[in-house]
mmCIF file of C-alpha atoms in Angstrom:
data_model
loop_
_atom_site.group_PDB
_atom_site.id
_atom_site.type_symbol
_atom_site.label_atom_id
_atom_site.label_comp_id
_atom_site.label_asym_id
_atom_site.label_seq_id
_atom_site.Cartn_x
_atom_site.Cartn_y
_atom_site.Cartn_z
ATOM 1 C CA LEU W 11 104.592 43.760 133.312
ATOM 2 C CA SER W 12 104.460 40.631 135.479
ATOM 3 C CA THR W 13 104.921 38.265 132.531
ATOM 4 C CA GLY W 14 108.257 39.454 131.220
ATOM 5 C CA ILE W 15 109.624 42.328 133.293
ATOM 6 C CA LYS W 16 110.661 41.709 136.884
ATOM 7 C CA ILE W 17 111.727 44.464 139.261
ATOM 8 C CA ASP W 18 113.282 43.645 142.618
ATOM 9 C CA GLU W 19 110.865 45.566 144.829
ATOM 10 C CA GLU W 20 112.787 44.783 148.020
ATOM 11 C CA LYS W 21 115.604 47.088 146.937
ATOM 12 C CA LEU W 22 113.444 49.704 145.251
ATOM 13 C CA LYS W 23 110.253 49.771 147.314
ATOM 14 C CA ASN W 24 111.447 52.683 149.447
ATOM 15 C CA ASN W 25 111.930 54.834 146.362
ATOM 16 C CA LYS W 26 108.648 54.742 144.466
ATOM 17 C CA ARG W 27 109.714 57.471 142.070
ATOM 18 C CA LEU W 28 112.793 55.521 141.010
ATOM 19 C CA TYR W 29 110.801 52.290 140.823
ATOM 20 C CA ASP W 30 108.166 53.857 138.560
ATOM 21 C CA ASN W 31 110.834 55.446 136.385
ATOM 22 C CA ILE W 32 112.642 52.141 135.829
ATOM 23 C CA LYS W 33 109.355 50.356 135.202
ATOM 24 C CA MET W 34 108.254 52.820 132.529
ATOM 25 C CA ARG W 35 111.645 52.823 130.812
ATOM 26 C CA LEU W 36 111.694 49.046 130.625
ATOM 27 C CA ILE W 37 108.127 48.893 129.307
ATOM 28 C CA SER W 38 109.019 51.479 126.657
ATOM 29 C CA LEU W 39 112.169 49.572 125.735
ATOM 30 C CA VAL W 40 110.322 46.277 125.315
ATOM 31 C CA SER W 41 107.536 47.930 123.322
ATOM 32 C CA ARG W 42 110.040 49.420 120.874
ATOM 33 C CA SER W 43 111.911 46.145 120.465
ATOM 34 C CA LYS W 44 108.758 44.237 119.399
ATOM 35 C CA LEU W 45 110.174 41.108 121.032
ATOM 36 C CA PRO W 46 107.615 38.890 122.810
ATOM 37 C CA LEU W 47 107.857 38.421 126.574
ATOM 38 C CA PHE W 48 107.942 35.217 128.585
ATOM 39 C CA ASN W 49 107.786 34.592 132.318
ATOM 40 C CA ILE W 50 111.034 33.090 133.615
ATOM 41 C CA ASP W 51 109.174 31.889 136.727
ATOM 42 C CA ASN W 52 107.413 29.290 134.566
ATOM 43 C CA TYR W 53 110.713 27.609 133.690
ATOM 44 C CA LEU W 54 113.281 25.477 135.462
ATOM 45 C CA ILE W 55 116.945 25.987 134.601
ATOM 46 C CA TRP W 56 118.847 22.694 134.476
ATOM 47 C CA GLN W 57 122.467 23.171 133.481
ATOM 48 C CA LYS W 58 124.952 25.418 131.718
ATOM 49 C CA ILE W 59 125.590 24.277 128.150
ATOM 50 C CA GLY W 60 127.778 26.996 126.671
ATOM 51 C CA ASN W 61 128.923 30.579 126.271
ATOM 52 C CA GLY W 62 127.859 33.134 123.691
ATOM 53 C CA SER W 63 129.606 36.348 122.678
ATOM 54 C CA THR W 64 127.680 38.285 125.330
ATOM 55 C CA GLY W 65 126.492 35.803 127.962
ATOM 56 C CA GLU W 66 126.066 32.266 129.233
ATOM 57 C CA ILE W 67 123.674 29.679 127.803
ATOM 58 C CA PHE W 68 121.665 27.210 129.896
ATOM 59 C CA GLU W 69 119.251 24.377 129.226
ATOM 60 C CA MET W 70 115.831 24.794 130.817
ATOM 61 C CA SER W 71 112.324 23.408 130.605
ATOM 62 C CA ASN W 72 108.789 24.750 130.792
ATOM 63 C CA ASN W 73 107.145 23.689 134.070
ATOM 64 C CA LYS W 74 103.784 23.091 132.381
ATOM 65 C CA THR W 75 104.712 21.514 129.044
ATOM 66 C CA ASN W 76 108.108 19.994 130.024
ATOM 67 C CA LYS W 77 109.430 21.191 126.663
ATOM 68 C CA ASN W 78 113.153 21.958 126.699
ATOM 69 C CA TYR W 79 114.708 25.203 125.515
ATOM 70 C CA ALA W 80 117.989 27.065 125.608
ATOM 71 C CA VAL W 81 118.149 30.353 127.489
ATOM 72 C CA LYS W 82 120.861 32.926 127.057
ATOM 73 C CA ILE W 83 121.492 34.954 130.213
ATOM 74 C CA ILE W 84 123.119 38.356 129.775
ATOM 75 C CA LYS W 85 123.989 40.843 132.511
ATOM 76 C CA GLU W 86 123.955 44.583 131.789
ATOM 77 C CA ASP W 87 124.824 47.498 134.043
ATOM 78 C CA ASN W 88 122.560 50.135 132.450
ATOM 79 C CA ILE W 89 119.448 50.418 130.285
ATOM 80 C CA THR W 90 121.379 51.837 127.327
ATOM 81 C CA SER W 91 123.539 48.707 127.139
ATOM 82 C CA LEU W 92 120.432 46.561 127.551
ATOM 83 C CA GLU W 93 118.770 48.302 124.608
ATOM 84 C CA PHE W 94 121.863 47.763 122.443
ATOM 85 C CA THR W 95 121.952 44.052 123.339
ATOM 86 C CA LEU W 96 118.286 43.621 122.431
ATOM 87 C CA LYS W 97 119.039 44.670 118.857
ATOM 88 C CA GLU W 98 120.888 41.376 118.277
ATOM 89 C CA PHE W 99 117.784 39.392 119.118
ATOM 90 C CA GLU W 100 115.499 41.734 117.193
ATOM 91 C CA LEU W 101 117.501 40.914 114.060
ATOM 92 C CA ILE W 102 117.024 37.191 114.611
ATOM 93 C CA TYR W 103 113.375 37.420 115.630
ATOM 94 C CA GLN W 104 112.384 39.628 112.691
ATOM 95 C CA ASN W 105 114.287 37.607 110.088
ATOM 96 C CA LYS W 106 113.060 34.049 110.482
ATOM 97 C CA HIS W 107 114.653 31.308 108.416
ATOM 98 C CA ARG W 108 114.776 27.517 108.659
ATOM 99 C CA ASN W 109 118.536 27.678 109.217
ATOM 100 C CA ILE W 110 118.604 30.549 111.711
ATOM 101 C CA ILE W 111 117.979 29.868 115.395
ATOM 102 C CA ASN W 112 114.499 30.774 116.669
ATOM 103 C CA ILE W 113 113.903 33.352 119.395
ATOM 104 C CA TYR W 114 110.701 32.713 121.381
ATOM 105 C CA GLY W 115 110.778 35.526 123.908
ATOM 106 C CA ILE W 116 112.684 37.649 126.405
ATOM 107 C CA CYS W 117 112.423 38.348 130.111
ATOM 108 C CA ILE W 118 114.115 41.253 131.878
ATOM 109 C CA ARG W 119 114.909 41.296 135.582
ATOM 110 C CA CYS W 120 116.033 44.493 137.316
ATOM 111 C CA THR W 121 117.985 43.618 140.475
ATOM 112 C CA ASN W 122 118.761 47.229 141.371
ATOM 113 C CA LYS W 123 118.771 50.583 139.613
ATOM 114 C CA ASN W 124 121.974 49.799 137.674
ATOM 115 C CA SER W 125 121.777 46.026 137.228
ATOM 116 C CA PHE W 126 119.716 44.144 134.655
ATOM 117 C CA ILE W 127 119.535 40.493 133.644
ATOM 118 C CA LEU W 128 118.218 39.620 130.196
ATOM 119 C CA TYR W 129 116.877 36.103 129.576
ATOM 120 C CA VAL W 130 116.457 35.085 125.926
ATOM 121 C CA LEU W 131 114.400 31.953 125.177
ATOM 122 C CA MET W 132 115.726 30.039 122.148
ATOM 123 C CA ASP W 133 115.841 26.718 120.326
ATOM 124 C CA LEU W 134 117.745 23.990 122.159
ATOM 125 C CA ALA W 135 120.358 22.411 119.874
ATOM 126 C CA LEU W 136 121.922 18.987 120.257
ATOM 127 C CA TYR W 137 125.412 20.530 120.099
ATOM 128 C CA ASP W 138 127.426 23.025 118.093
ATOM 129 C CA TRP W 139 129.493 22.136 115.039
ATOM 130 C CA GLU W 140 132.781 22.465 116.910
ATOM 131 C CA ASP W 141 131.658 19.738 119.347
ATOM 132 C CA GLU W 142 130.629 17.503 116.450
ATOM 133 C CA ILE W 143 133.973 17.961 114.702
ATOM 134 C CA SER W 144 135.852 17.254 117.943
ATOM 135 C CA ARG W 145 133.954 13.959 118.266
ATOM 136 C CA ARG W 146 134.678 13.031 114.671
ATOM 137 C CA ARG W 147 138.359 13.890 115.136
ATOM 138 C CA LYS W 148 138.673 11.441 118.019
ATOM 139 C CA GLU W 149 137.031 8.688 115.988
ATOM 140 C CA LEU W 150 138.698 9.673 112.663
ATOM 141 C CA GLU W 151 135.205 9.829 111.148
ATOM 142 C CA PHE W 152 135.703 12.059 108.113
ATOM 143 C CA TYR W 153 132.768 13.688 106.330
ATOM 144 C CA THR W 154 131.982 12.550 102.826
ATOM 145 C CA GLU W 155 131.823 15.193 100.119
ATOM 146 C CA LYS W 156 128.066 14.679 99.854
ATOM 147 C CA GLU W 157 127.648 15.310 103.591
ATOM 148 C CA LEU W 158 129.682 18.518 103.412
ATOM 149 C CA ILE W 159 127.745 19.787 100.393
ATOM 150 C CA ILE W 160 124.460 19.213 102.239
ATOM 151 C CA ILE W 161 125.799 21.153 105.234
ATOM 152 C CA LEU W 162 127.163 23.926 103.018
ATOM 153 C CA LYS W 163 123.812 24.336 101.273
ATOM 154 C CA GLN W 164 122.098 24.715 104.652
ATOM 155 C CA LEU W 165 124.535 27.447 105.695
ATOM 156 C CA ILE W 166 124.576 29.268 102.359
ATOM 157 C CA SER W 167 120.779 29.489 102.434
ATOM 158 C CA PRO W 168 120.494 31.788 105.494
ATOM 159 C CA LEU W 169 123.487 33.879 104.374
ATOM 160 C CA LEU W 170 121.875 34.406 100.972
ATOM 161 C CA PHE W 171 118.615 35.327 102.703
ATOM 162 C CA LEU W 172 120.347 37.785 105.038
ATOM 163 C CA GLN W 173 122.548 39.357 102.376
ATOM 164 C CA SER W 174 120.243 39.628 99.381
ATOM 165 C CA GLU W 175 116.894 40.238 101.074
ATOM 166 C CA LYS W 176 117.768 41.916 104.389
ATOM 167 C CA ASN W 177 121.173 43.565 103.792
ATOM 168 C CA ILE W 178 122.532 41.899 106.932
ATOM 169 C CA SER W 179 126.051 40.588 107.467
ATOM 170 C CA HIS W 180 126.650 38.152 110.334
ATOM 171 C CA ARG W 181 130.323 39.113 110.866
ATOM 172 C CA ASP W 182 131.165 36.253 113.239
ATOM 173 C CA ILE W 183 130.724 32.991 111.319
ATOM 174 C CA LYS W 184 132.567 30.193 113.139
ATOM 175 C CA LEU W 185 132.025 26.594 114.230
ATOM 176 C CA GLU W 186 130.750 27.596 117.678
ATOM 177 C CA ASN W 187 128.065 29.788 116.080
ATOM 178 C CA ILE W 188 126.705 26.956 113.949
ATOM 179 C CA LEU W 189 124.293 24.694 115.835
ATOM 180 C CA ILE W 190 123.168 21.176 114.969
ATOM 181 C CA PHE W 191 119.600 20.018 115.616
ATOM 182 C CA GLU W 192 117.655 16.801 115.115
ATOM 183 C CA ASN W 193 117.598 15.389 111.580
ATOM 184 C CA ASN W 194 121.018 17.011 111.030
ATOM 185 C CA ILE W 195 119.584 20.501 110.627
ATOM 186 C CA PHE W 196 122.247 23.225 110.851
ATOM 187 C CA LYS W 197 121.386 26.732 112.092
ATOM 188 C CA LEU W 198 123.289 29.987 112.486
ATOM 189 C CA CYS W 199 123.235 31.625 115.910
ATOM 190 C CA ASP W 200 124.854 34.457 117.891
ATOM 191 C CA PHE W 201 124.184 37.623 115.913
ATOM 192 C CA GLY W 202 125.938 39.872 118.427
ATOM 193 C CA GLU W 203 128.207 41.313 115.727
ATOM 194 C CA ALA W 204 125.625 41.377 112.917
ATOM 195 C CA LYS W 205 124.923 44.631 111.111
ATOM 196 C CA GLN W 206 122.174 45.748 108.747
ATOM 197 C CA LYS W 207 122.188 47.994 105.688
ATOM 198 C CA ALA W 208 125.899 48.060 104.948
ATOM 199 C CA GLU W 209 126.344 51.066 102.683
ATOM 200 C CA LYS W 210 127.398 49.884 99.207
ATOM 201 C CA ASN W 211 128.296 46.537 100.776
ATOM 202 C CA VAL W 212 131.289 48.143 102.494
ATOM 203 C CA ARG W 213 132.049 48.176 106.218
ATOM 204 C CA LYS W 214 135.004 49.716 107.979
ATOM 205 C CA THR W 215 134.483 48.478 111.530
ATOM 206 C CA LEU W 216 136.699 45.513 112.411
ATOM 207 C CA ARG W 217 134.570 42.705 113.847
ATOM 208 C CA GLY W 218 134.731 38.919 114.159
ATOM 209 C CA THR W 219 136.862 36.160 115.653
ATOM 210 C CA ASP W 220 140.496 36.479 114.544
ATOM 211 C CA PHE W 221 140.911 32.784 113.702
ATOM 212 C CA TYR W 222 138.140 33.021 111.070
ATOM 213 C CA MET W 223 138.844 36.558 109.833
ATOM 214 C CA SER W 224 139.353 37.303 106.156
ATOM 215 C CA PRO W 225 142.899 38.349 105.208
ATOM 216 C CA LEU W 226 141.938 42.041 105.068
ATOM 217 C CA LEU W 227 140.450 42.007 108.552
ATOM 218 C CA TYR W 228 143.210 39.833 109.987
ATOM 219 C CA GLU W 229 145.890 42.159 108.627
ATOM 220 C CA GLY W 230 144.075 45.093 110.197
ATOM 221 C CA LEU W 231 143.930 43.257 113.506
ATOM 222 C CA MET W 232 147.663 42.466 113.397
ATOM 223 C CA HIS W 233 148.423 46.159 112.812
ATOM 224 C CA ASN W 234 146.013 47.348 115.529
ATOM 225 C CA VAL W 235 143.765 49.047 112.980
ATOM 226 C CA ASN W 236 140.186 49.542 114.179
ATOM 227 C CA TYR W 237 138.646 50.366 110.805
ATOM 228 C CA VAL W 238 139.153 48.303 107.653
ATOM 229 C CA GLN W 239 137.307 48.922 104.390
ATOM 230 C CA HIS W 240 135.943 45.567 103.271
ATOM 231 C CA ASN W 241 132.908 43.731 101.920
ATOM 232 C CA PRO W 242 131.223 42.183 104.995
ATOM 233 C CA TYR W 243 129.288 39.673 102.888
ATOM 234 C CA LYS W 244 132.486 38.323 101.315
ATOM 235 C CA SER W 245 134.074 38.266 104.771
ATOM 236 C CA ASP W 246 131.222 35.994 105.895
ATOM 237 C CA VAL W 247 131.927 33.739 102.900
ATOM 238 C CA TYR W 248 135.610 33.549 103.885
ATOM 239 C CA SER W 249 134.727 32.598 107.473
ATOM 240 C CA LEU W 250 132.332 29.929 106.230
ATOM 241 C CA GLY W 251 135.033 28.601 103.916
ATOM 242 C CA ILE W 252 137.449 28.316 106.841
ATOM 243 C CA SER W 253 134.780 26.441 108.813
ATOM 244 C CA MET W 254 134.262 24.042 105.901
ATOM 245 C CA ILE W 255 137.997 23.342 105.607
ATOM 246 C CA ILE W 256 138.239 22.519 109.317
ATOM 247 C CA ALA W 257 135.260 20.169 108.913
ATOM 248 C CA ALA W 258 136.799 18.524 105.850
ATOM 249 C CA THR W 259 140.183 17.950 107.502
ATOM 250 C CA LEU W 260 139.022 17.591 111.139
ATOM 251 C CA ASN W 261 142.087 19.738 111.810
ATOM 252 C CA SER W 262 142.091 23.389 112.873
ATOM 253 C CA ASN W 263 145.899 23.664 112.652
ATOM 254 C CA ILE W 264 145.663 23.818 108.862
ATOM 255 C CA ILE W 265 144.191 27.314 109.134
ATOM 256 C CA GLU W 266 147.399 28.683 110.646
ATOM 257 C CA GLU W 267 149.283 27.194 107.687
ATOM 258 C CA ILE W 268 146.843 28.741 105.203
ATOM 259 C CA ARG W 269 147.252 32.109 106.917
ATOM 260 C CA LYS W 270 150.991 32.092 106.219
ATOM 261 C CA ILE W 271 150.647 31.294 102.501
ATOM 262 C CA LYS W 272 150.198 34.130 99.999
ATOM 263 C CA GLN W 273 150.017 32.108 96.768
ATOM 264 C CA GLU W 274 146.714 30.501 95.762
ATOM 265 C CA GLU W 275 148.434 27.505 94.137
ATOM 266 C CA LYS W 276 150.268 26.655 97.349
ATOM 267 C CA ILE W 277 147.011 26.813 99.313
ATOM 268 C CA ARG W 278 145.485 24.431 96.751
ATOM 269 C CA ASP W 279 148.414 22.021 97.172
ATOM 270 C CA LEU W 280 148.041 22.188 100.947
ATOM 271 C CA LEU W 281 144.331 21.314 100.735
ATOM 272 C CA ILE W 282 144.985 18.437 98.332
ATOM 273 C CA ASP W 283 147.652 17.001 100.662
ATOM 274 C CA ASN W 284 145.372 17.223 103.703
ATOM 275 C CA PHE W 285 142.234 15.951 101.952
ATOM 276 C CA ASN W 286 144.091 12.762 101.018
ATOM 277 C CA GLY W 287 141.890 12.013 97.994
ATOM 278 C CA ARG W 288 138.571 12.242 99.876
ATOM 279 C CA TYR W 289 137.144 15.137 97.852
ATOM 280 C CA SER W 290 136.813 16.034 94.181
ATOM 281 C CA ASN W 291 138.638 18.809 92.344
ATOM 282 C CA TYR W 292 135.295 20.604 91.997
ATOM 283 C CA PHE W 293 134.847 20.695 95.763
ATOM 284 C CA ILE W 294 138.422 21.865 96.301
ATOM 285 C CA TYR W 295 137.906 24.619 93.714
ATOM 286 C CA LEU W 296 134.756 25.782 95.525
ATOM 287 C CA LEU W 297 136.577 26.035 98.862
ATOM 288 C CA LEU W 298 139.466 27.895 97.244
ATOM 289 C CA LYS W 299 137.039 30.468 95.785
ATOM 290 C CA MET W 300 135.491 30.925 99.240
ATOM 291 C CA ILE W 301 138.863 31.714 100.838
ATOM 292 C CA GLU W 302 140.391 33.758 97.995
ATOM 293 C CA ILE W 303 143.001 36.094 99.487
ATOM 294 C CA ASP W 304 141.972 38.928 97.156
ATOM 295 C CA GLU W 305 138.483 39.969 98.205
ATOM 296 C CA LYS W 306 137.653 41.100 94.667
ATOM 297 C CA ASN W 307 138.033 37.540 93.374
ATOM 298 C CA ARG W 308 136.217 35.860 96.268
ATOM 299 C CA ILE W 309 132.710 34.551 95.571
#
């Protein structure tokens, strides 16, 4: 209990029955999740480095080893919500891959009977892909085709692993959820929208970030539709394709232009104009297949 579950005894010490009840529920919750525990008291939090879909992310170090980590801090107002949030990190922890961020442990602090703080210990990245592209944009440092293919291979690998072996769709692929580590290793993170065992590869729930949404999902969003029948794996491919196009052009405005075009040939012409001869027809064809408007024709 003392290593990974903290209960604020000052507020609960006068109600032993409530204290014991919360303690047992948290122990049961952690046992079911199969996530390892860590003691937050052994770490020093340095600075905020970002925001995730459900909480804030800080850099911190182990007091004994001085090794640096990232910690995601999430606040929940009941145990049911806490249990739901843990499922995101269970997916990551149980499905390890070279290009998926590592989860090392969790710590839960109960500040009162209805307030919980979840600490999630993770890999510390150098920066996310959006930051890298912003830097390159300022310096007009365009990626070569070889560089983009190497990156694409790294990102296809975990998606293939998740889709074909684990039946998991990420459902929120975007530049901010792609982290860059030493030796130019790219990893997927933030599985807050991920789902497992999509029946017949079809999902109806509308999830994701609108800017990266596939045409089917985006149309549903624009018409305030909560449920859209779609292939979540192909939606992930579309979002990855959009990310690749932004990286290739160093320009996010092109996505708004693509969104307005309904003819594939016109999208191809737009890419050719913006790529300015930097990339081959084969590479352009690959990107076009990733962002096919008709889901049936998308790879």
